[in-house]
Short mmCIF file of C-alpha atoms (C1' of nucleotides) in Angstrom, two decimals:
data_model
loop_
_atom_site.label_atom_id
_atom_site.label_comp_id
_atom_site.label_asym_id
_atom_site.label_seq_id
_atom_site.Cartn_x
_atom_site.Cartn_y
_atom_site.Cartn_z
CA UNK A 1 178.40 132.84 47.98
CA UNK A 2 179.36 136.45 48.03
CA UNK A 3 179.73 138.87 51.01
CA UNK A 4 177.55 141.65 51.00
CA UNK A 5 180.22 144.08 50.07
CA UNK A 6 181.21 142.46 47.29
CA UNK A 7 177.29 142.11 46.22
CA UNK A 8 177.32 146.20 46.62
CA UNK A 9 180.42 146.33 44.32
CA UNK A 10 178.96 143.70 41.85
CA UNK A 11 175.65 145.77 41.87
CA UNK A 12 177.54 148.91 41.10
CA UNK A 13 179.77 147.68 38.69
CA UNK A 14 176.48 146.02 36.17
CA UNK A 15 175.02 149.81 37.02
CA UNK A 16 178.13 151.53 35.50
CA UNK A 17 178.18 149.39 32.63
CA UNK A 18 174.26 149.59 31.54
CA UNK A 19 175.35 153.32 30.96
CA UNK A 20 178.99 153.37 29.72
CA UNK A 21 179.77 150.35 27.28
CA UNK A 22 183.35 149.85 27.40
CA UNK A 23 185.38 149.14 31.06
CA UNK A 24 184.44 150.37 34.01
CA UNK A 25 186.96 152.76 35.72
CA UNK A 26 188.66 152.30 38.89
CA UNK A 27 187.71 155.42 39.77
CA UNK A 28 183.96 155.47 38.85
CA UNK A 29 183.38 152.35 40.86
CA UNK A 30 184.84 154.34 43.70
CA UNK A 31 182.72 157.48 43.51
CA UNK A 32 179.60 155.28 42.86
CA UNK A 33 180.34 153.49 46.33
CA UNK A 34 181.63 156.22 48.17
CA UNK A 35 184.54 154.54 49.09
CA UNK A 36 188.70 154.79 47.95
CA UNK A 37 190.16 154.05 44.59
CA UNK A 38 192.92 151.75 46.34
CA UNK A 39 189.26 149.83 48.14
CA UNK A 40 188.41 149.36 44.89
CA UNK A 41 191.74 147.76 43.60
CA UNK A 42 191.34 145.53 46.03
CA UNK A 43 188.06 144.24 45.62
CA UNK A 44 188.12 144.09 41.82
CA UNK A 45 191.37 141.69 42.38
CA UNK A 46 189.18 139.41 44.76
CA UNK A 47 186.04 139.35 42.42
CA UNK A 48 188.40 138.84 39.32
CA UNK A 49 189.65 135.67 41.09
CA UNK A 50 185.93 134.59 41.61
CA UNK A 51 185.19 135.30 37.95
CA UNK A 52 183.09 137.17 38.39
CA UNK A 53 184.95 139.97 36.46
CA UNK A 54 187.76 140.50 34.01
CA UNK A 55 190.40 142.48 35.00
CA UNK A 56 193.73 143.83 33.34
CA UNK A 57 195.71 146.58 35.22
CA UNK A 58 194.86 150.23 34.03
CA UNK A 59 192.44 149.22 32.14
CA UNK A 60 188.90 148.92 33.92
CA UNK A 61 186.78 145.42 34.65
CA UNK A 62 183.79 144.01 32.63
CA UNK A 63 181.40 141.53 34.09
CA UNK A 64 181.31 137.90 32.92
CA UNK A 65 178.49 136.35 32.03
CA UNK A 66 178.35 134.91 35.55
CA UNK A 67 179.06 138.56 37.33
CA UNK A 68 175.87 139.53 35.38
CA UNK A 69 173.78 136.81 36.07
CA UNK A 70 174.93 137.65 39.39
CA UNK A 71 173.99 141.27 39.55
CA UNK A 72 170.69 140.74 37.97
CA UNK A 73 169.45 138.54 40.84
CA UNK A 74 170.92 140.86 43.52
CA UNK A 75 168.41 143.63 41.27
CA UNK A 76 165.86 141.35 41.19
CA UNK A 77 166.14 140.52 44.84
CA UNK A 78 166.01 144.33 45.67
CA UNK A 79 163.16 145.76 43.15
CA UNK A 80 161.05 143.07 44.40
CA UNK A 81 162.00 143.90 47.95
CA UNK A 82 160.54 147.34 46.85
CA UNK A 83 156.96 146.45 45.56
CA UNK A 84 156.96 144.57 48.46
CA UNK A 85 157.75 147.42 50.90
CA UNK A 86 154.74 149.81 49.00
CA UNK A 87 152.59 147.00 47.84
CA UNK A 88 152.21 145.66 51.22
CA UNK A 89 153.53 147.75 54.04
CA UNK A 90 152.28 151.21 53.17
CA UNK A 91 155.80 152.58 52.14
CA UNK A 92 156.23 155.47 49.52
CA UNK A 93 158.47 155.38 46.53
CA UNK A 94 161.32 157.56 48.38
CA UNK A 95 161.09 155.31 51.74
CA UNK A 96 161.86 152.08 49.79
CA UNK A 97 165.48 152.03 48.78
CA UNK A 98 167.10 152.19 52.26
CA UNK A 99 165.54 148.93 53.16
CA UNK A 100 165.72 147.15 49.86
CA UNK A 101 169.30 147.75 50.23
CA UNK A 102 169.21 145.65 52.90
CA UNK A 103 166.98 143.12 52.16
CA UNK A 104 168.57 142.39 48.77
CA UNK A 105 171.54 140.36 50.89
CA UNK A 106 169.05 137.95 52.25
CA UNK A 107 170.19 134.50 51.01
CA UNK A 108 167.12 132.01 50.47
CA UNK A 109 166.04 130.56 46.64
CA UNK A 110 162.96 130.20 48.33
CA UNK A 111 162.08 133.32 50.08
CA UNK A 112 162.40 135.09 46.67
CA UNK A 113 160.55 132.92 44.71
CA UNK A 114 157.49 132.89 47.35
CA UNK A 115 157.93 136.53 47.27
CA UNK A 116 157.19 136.87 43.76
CA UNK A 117 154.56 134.77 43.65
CA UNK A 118 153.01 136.32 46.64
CA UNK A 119 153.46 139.85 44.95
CA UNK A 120 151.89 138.65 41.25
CA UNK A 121 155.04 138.15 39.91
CA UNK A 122 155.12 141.81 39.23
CA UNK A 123 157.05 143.40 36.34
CA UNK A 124 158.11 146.86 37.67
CA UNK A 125 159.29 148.53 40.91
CA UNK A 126 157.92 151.66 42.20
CA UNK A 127 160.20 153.33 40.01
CA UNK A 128 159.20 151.81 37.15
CA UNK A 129 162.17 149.93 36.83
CA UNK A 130 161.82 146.19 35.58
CA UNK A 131 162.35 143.29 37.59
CA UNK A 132 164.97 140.84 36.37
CA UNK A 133 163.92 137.31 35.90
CA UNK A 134 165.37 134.62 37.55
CA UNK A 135 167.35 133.79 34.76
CA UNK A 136 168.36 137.20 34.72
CA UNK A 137 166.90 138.63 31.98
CA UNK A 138 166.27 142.04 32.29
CA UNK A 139 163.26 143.11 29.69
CA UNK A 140 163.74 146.25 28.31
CA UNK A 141 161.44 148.56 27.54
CA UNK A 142 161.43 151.90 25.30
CA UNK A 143 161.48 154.96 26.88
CA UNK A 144 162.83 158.35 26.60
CA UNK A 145 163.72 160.99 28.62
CA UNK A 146 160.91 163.77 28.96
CA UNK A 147 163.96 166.54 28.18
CA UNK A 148 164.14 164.86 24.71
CA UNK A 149 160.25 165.12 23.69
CA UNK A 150 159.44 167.75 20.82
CA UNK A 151 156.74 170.45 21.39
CA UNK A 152 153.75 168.35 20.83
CA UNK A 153 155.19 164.82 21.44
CA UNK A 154 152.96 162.64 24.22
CA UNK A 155 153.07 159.67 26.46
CA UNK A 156 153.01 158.53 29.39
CA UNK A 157 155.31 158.46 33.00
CA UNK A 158 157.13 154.98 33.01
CA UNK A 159 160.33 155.56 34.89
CA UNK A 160 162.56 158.10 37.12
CA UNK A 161 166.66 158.44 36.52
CA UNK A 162 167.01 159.97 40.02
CA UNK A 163 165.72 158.24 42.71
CA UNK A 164 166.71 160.24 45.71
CA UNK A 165 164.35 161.07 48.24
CA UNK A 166 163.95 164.85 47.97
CA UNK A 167 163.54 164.22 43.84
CA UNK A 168 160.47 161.74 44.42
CA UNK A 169 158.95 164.02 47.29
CA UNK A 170 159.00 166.95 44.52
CA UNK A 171 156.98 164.21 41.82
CA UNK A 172 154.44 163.66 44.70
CA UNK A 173 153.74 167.46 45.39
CA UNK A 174 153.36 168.00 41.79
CA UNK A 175 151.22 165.57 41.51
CA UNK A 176 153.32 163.51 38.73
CA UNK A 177 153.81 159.67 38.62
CA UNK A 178 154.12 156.22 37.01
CA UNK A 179 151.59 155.83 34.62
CA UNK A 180 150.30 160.06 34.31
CA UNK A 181 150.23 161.16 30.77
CA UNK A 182 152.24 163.92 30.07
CA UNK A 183 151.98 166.14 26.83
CA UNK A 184 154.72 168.88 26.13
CA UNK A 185 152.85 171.76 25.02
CA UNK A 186 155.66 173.92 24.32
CA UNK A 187 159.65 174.41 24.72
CA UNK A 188 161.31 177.51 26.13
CA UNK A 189 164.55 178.04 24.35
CA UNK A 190 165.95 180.73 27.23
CA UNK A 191 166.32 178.06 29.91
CA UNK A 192 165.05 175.16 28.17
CA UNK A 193 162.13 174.32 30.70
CA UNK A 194 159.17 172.61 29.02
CA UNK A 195 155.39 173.84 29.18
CA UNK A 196 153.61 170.25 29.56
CA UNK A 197 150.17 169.21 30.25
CA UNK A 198 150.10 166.45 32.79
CA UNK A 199 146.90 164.43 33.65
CA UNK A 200 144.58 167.84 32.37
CA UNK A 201 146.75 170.23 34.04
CA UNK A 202 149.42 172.53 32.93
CA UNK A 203 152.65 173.29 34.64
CA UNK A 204 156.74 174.66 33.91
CA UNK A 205 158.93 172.04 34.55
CA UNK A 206 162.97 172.99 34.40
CA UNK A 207 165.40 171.04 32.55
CA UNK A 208 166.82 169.48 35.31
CA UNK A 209 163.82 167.42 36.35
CA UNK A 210 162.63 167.18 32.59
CA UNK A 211 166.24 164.77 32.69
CA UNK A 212 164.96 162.55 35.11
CA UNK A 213 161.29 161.39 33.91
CA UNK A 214 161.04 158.75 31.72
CA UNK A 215 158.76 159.27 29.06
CA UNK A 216 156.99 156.03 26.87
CA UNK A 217 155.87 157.48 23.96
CA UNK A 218 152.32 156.90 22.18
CA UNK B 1 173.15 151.19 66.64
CA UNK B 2 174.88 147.35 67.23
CA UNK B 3 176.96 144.99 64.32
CA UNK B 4 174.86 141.59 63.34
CA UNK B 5 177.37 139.82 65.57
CA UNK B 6 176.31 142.34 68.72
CA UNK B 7 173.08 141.36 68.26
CA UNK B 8 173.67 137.67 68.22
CA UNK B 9 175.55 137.68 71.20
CA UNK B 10 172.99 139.81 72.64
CA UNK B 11 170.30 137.23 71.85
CA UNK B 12 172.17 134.19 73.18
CA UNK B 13 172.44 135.84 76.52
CA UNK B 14 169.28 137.00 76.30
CA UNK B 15 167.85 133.29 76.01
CA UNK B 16 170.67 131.68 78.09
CA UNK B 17 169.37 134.10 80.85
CA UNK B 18 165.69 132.67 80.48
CA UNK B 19 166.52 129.05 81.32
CA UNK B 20 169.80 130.11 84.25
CA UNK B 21 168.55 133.14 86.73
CA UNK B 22 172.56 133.61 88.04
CA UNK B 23 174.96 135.02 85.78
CA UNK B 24 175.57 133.94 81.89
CA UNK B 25 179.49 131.96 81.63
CA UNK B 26 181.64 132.42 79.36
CA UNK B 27 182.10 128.39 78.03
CA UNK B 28 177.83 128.69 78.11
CA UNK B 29 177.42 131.64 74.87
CA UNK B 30 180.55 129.98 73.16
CA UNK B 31 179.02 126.83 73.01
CA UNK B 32 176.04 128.48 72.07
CA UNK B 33 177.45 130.13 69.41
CA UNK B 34 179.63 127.73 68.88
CA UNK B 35 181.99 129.67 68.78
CA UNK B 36 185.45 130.07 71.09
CA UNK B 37 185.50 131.48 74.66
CA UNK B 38 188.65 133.93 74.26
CA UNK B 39 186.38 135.28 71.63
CA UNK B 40 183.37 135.55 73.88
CA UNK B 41 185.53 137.64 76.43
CA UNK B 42 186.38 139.98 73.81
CA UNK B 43 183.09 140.93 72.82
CA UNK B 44 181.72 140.64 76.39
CA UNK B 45 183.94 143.61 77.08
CA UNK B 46 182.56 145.97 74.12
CA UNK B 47 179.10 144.84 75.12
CA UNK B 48 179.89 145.79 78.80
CA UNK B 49 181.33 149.06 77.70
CA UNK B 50 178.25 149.81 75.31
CA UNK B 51 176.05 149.82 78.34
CA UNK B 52 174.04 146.34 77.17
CA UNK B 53 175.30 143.94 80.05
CA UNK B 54 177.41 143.85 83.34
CA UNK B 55 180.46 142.16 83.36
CA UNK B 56 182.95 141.29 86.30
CA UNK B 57 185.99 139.09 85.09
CA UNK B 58 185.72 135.46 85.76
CA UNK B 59 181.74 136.16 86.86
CA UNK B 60 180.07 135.70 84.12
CA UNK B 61 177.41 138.44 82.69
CA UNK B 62 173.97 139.54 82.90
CA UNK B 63 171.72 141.94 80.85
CA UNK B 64 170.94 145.64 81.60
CA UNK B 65 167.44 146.59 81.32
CA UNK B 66 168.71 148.46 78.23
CA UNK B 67 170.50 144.91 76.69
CA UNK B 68 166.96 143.25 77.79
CA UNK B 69 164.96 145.67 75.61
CA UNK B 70 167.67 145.18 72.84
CA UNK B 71 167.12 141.71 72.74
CA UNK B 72 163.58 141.81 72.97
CA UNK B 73 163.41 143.62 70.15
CA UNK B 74 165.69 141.25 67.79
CA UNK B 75 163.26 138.27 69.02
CA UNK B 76 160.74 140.03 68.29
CA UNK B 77 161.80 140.77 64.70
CA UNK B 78 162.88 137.22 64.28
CA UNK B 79 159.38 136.29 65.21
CA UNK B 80 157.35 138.35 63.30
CA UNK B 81 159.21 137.36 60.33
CA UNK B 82 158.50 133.43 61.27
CA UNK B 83 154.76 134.34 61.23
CA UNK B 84 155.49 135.81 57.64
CA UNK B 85 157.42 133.50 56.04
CA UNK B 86 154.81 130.74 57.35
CA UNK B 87 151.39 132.87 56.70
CA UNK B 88 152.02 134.39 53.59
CA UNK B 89 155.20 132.53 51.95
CA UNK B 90 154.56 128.98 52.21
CA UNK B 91 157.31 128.00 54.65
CA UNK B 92 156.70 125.34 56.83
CA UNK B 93 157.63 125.40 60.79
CA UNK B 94 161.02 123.78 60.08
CA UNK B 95 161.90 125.79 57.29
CA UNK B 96 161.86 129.54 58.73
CA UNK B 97 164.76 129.87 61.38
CA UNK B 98 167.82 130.35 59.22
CA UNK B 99 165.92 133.03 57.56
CA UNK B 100 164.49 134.31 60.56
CA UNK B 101 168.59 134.66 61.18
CA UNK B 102 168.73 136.88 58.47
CA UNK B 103 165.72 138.86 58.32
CA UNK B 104 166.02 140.36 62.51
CA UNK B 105 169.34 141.85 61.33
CA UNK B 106 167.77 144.04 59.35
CA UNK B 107 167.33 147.76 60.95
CA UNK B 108 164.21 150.07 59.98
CA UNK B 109 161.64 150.56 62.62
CA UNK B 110 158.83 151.42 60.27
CA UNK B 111 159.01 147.78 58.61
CA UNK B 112 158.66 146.15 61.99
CA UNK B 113 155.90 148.58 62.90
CA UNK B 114 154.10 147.44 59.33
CA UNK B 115 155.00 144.31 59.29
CA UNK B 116 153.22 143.67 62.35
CA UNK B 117 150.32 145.35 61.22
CA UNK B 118 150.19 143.90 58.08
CA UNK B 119 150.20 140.54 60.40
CA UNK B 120 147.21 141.37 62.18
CA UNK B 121 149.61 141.90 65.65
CA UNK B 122 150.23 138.02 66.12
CA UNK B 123 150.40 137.01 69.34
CA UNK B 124 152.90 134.03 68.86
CA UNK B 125 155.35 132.68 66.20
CA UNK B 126 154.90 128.98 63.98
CA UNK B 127 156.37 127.37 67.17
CA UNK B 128 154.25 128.75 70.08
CA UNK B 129 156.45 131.40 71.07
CA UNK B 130 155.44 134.26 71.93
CA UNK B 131 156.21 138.12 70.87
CA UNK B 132 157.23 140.58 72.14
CA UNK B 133 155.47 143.96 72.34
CA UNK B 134 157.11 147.10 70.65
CA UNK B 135 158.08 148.04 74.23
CA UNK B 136 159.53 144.33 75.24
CA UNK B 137 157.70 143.46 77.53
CA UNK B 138 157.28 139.30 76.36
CA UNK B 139 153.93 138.00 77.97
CA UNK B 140 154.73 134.21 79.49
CA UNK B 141 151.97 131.96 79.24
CA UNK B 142 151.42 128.94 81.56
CA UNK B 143 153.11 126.14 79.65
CA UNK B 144 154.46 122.76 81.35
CA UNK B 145 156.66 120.09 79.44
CA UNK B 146 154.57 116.66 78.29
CA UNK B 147 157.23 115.03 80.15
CA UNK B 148 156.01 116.52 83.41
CA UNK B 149 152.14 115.60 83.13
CA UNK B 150 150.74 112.73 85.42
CA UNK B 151 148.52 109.96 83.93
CA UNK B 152 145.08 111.22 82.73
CA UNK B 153 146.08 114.76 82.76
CA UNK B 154 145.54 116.96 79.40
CA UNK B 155 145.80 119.92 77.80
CA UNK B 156 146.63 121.21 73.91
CA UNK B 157 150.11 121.51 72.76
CA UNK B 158 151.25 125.18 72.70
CA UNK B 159 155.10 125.44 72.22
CA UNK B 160 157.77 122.97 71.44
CA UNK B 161 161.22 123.66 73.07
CA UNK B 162 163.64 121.57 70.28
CA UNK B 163 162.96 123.65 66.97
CA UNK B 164 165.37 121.91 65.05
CA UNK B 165 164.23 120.29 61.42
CA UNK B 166 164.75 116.99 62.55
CA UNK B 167 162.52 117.36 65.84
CA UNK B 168 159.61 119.26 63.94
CA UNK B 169 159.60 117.36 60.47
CA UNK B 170 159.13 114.20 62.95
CA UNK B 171 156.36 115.64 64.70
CA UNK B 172 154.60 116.55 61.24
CA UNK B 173 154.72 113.04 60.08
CA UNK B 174 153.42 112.06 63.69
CA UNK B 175 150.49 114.32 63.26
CA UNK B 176 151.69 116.28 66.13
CA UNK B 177 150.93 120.16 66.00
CA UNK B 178 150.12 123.53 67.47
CA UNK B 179 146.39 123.00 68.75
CA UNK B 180 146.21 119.69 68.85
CA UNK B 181 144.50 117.74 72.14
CA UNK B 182 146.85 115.29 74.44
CA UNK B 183 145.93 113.33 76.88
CA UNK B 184 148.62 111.35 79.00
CA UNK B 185 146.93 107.73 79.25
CA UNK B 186 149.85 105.96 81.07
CA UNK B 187 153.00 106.76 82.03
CA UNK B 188 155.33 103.67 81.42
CA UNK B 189 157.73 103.64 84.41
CA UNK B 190 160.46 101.28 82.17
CA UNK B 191 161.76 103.29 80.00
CA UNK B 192 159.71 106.67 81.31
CA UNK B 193 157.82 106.78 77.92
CA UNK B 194 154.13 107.66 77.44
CA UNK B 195 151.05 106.61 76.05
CA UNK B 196 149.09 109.81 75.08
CA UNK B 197 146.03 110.38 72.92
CA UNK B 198 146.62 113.27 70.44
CA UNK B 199 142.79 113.89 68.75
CA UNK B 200 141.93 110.80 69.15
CA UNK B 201 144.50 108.32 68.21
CA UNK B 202 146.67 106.65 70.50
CA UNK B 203 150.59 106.26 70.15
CA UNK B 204 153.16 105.91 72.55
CA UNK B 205 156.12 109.18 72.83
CA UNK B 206 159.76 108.67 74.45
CA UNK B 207 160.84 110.53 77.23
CA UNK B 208 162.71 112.25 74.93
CA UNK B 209 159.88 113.22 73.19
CA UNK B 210 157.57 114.31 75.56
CA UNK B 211 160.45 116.57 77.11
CA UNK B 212 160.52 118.68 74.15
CA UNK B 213 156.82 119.25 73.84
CA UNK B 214 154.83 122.12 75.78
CA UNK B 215 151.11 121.68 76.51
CA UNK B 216 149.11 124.02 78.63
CA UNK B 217 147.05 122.32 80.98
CA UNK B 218 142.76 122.17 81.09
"C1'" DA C 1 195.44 122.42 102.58
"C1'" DA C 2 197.47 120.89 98.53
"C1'" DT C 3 196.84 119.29 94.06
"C1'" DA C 4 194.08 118.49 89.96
"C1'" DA C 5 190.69 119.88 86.72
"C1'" DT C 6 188.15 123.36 84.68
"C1'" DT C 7 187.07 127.92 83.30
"C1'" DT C 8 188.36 132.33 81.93
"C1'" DT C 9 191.43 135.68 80.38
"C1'" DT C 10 195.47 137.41 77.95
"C1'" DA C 11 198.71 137.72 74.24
"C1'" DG C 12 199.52 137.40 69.72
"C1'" DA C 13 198.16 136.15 64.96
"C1'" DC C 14 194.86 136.05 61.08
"C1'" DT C 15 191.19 137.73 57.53
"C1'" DA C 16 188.02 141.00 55.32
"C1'" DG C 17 187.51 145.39 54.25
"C1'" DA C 18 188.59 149.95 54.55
"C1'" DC C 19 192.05 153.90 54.69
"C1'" DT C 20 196.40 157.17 53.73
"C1'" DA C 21 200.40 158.26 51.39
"C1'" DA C 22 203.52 157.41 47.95
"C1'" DA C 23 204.93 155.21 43.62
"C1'" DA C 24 203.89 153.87 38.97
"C1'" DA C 25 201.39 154.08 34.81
"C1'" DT C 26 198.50 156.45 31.70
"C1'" DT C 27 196.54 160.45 29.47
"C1'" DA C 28 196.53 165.36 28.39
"C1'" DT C 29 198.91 169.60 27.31
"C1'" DT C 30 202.22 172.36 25.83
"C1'" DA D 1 208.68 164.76 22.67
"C1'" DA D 2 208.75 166.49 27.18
"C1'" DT D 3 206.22 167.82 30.99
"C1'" DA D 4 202.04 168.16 33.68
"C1'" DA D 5 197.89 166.24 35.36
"C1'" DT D 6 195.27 162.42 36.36
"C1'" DT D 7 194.35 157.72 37.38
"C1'" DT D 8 195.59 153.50 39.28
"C1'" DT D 9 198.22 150.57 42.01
"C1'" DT D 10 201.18 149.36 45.87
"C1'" DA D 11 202.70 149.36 50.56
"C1'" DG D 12 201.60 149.74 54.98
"C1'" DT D 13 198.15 150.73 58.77
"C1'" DC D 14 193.68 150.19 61.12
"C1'" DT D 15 189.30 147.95 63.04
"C1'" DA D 16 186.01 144.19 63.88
"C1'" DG D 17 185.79 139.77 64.73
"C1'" DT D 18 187.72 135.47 65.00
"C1'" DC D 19 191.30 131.95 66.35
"C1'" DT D 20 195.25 129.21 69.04
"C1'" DA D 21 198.14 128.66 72.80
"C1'" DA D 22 199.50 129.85 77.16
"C1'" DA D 23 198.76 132.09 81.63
"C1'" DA D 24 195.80 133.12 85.45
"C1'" DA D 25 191.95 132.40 88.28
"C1'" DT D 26 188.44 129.56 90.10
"C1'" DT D 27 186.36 125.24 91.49
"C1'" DA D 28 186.63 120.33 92.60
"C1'" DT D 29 188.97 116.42 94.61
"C1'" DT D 30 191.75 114.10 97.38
#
DNA sequence: AATAATTTTTAGACTAGACTAAAAATTATT
DNA sequence: AATAATTTTTAGTCTAGTCTAAAAATTATT
């Protein structure tokens, strides 16, 4: 049984590594959690005993197996959590992830199993992000970012990078979500802000948010 | 804003208070806590300081109107997420207090507020008890123990005052429920057991029994 | 009223988790 | 290869919450 700080580390940690590959830096785990380098040291020397890591000096941690498994239910636990929240409870996609961050420290086998039953056994957050299984297997799914599309490339909205509230408040005024279709009509090389047709209607999106929509391609 | 462990001690006192009138001891939230009376003192002190009780050494404490509305407010998240885990998860009546534990800890006043819509605004939790309002004001109903009923009185069983497993998996296999009829048929002076009829059948209850079982009176 | 029993508080120690400041190791730069 | 910059670890401190053991206060009993 883990404490919930050391699920918020273990969480962090399988985050780092779905993006990075090799170790996972003292220092990265510490700017990811907001917290000291010499916090960090500490708690990767506690989970290592646990196995739930390996750890050599200088030279950043990897999950085991088990750390994974471990992480993927504490995901699972919180992205359920999160269709929960809007499925259910009227929340919007940028009131969910305070809460789920708590919730996803409840310990009952139970409760989470009824929970996905009662919610359809659902594949994706609000995000678009898929829900481990509770094997923790994580399906995943093709996408791309929408800053990598070609003039005249299509799809469809599957997925955000940035989740923060002010980002997903933005989508919602604009009118763009999971499942729109979006169709870049053109590229501006001076700024590299993309001319895209989205659900009929054309807009300029910049760069910046053009890196944080996930595109599926058809 | 108060630490899981505030709001446990809070609650203790809080239900200590219900069953005492005078001034909560020391010895009586250890041992309902189970926990240790120096460390009882200790937190008796922050509590005091924080506004949520009065405390005068060796005196014993009671709640401010502030610490009553506190408290009300953690019962009445621990009930509304009985009523959940029962209506829409599958948990049976014995089943939803640890998790209960869990689940009032958590802090967002919007989930509470849509969780109790998304309830239908129960009036009472899986074991009779009733909620509290959004304001904490906890509406008693007129509720005596089985144990206390004269031959040939009746009434319907509304509350039960043991919620342990144990107690409540007994009265499932006993047929003995929320709703359900009694009628005291004889009182057996003896061994102060009773002879009810509960819809229809008769069985005889021990004293012990019948003074854990709350029926209001018709 | 004095003594005994009980309750409550204090004093000091422990753990988890975080922090600061300094030391040690690694990596980058000249 | 030597030095500088960066990263990581260590050492020591702090807080919340708990504990044991002993002291102090209260209550009960003779």
């Amino acid at each position: 049984m883990f404490s919930q700080s050391e699920e918020n580390y273990i969480k962090a940690i399988y985050h780092l590594a779905t993006v990075s590959d090799k170790g996972i830096s003292t220092n990265a785990i510490a700017k990811k959690l907001t917290t000291k380098a010499s916090s960090v040291t500490d708690m990767i020397k506690k989970l290592s005993d646990k196995k739930v890591l390996v750890y050599k000096k200088y030279q950043g941690v990897t999950l085991t197996d088990f750390g994974k498994r471990t992480a993927a239910n504490i995901i699972r636990k919180h992205r359920l959590w999160e269709v929960f929240l809007v499925e259910k409870l009227n929340f919007t996609w940028d009131e969910v992830h305070e809460v789920a961050e708590q919730l996803e420290h409840i310990k009952s086998p139970k409760l989470i199993d009824e929970l996905d039953s009662f919610l359809g056994h659902p594949k994706r957050d609000p995000h678009g992000d898929p829900i481990p299984d509770k094997e923790g297997n994580l399906p995943q799914i093709q996408k791309s970012l929408l800053s990598t599309l070609e003039k005249n490339e299509k799809g469809v909205c599957v997925g955000v990078n940035d989740t923060s509230s002010e980002f997903l408040r933005f989508l919602d005024k604009q009118e763009i979500g999971l499942g729109k279709n979006i169709e870049v009509l053109d590229k501006e090389p001076f700024d590299d802000s993309f001319l895209v047709k989205i659900n009929g209607k054309e807009m300029t999106i910049s760069n910046k948010v053009a890196n944080n929509i996930y595109i599926q391609k058809n």
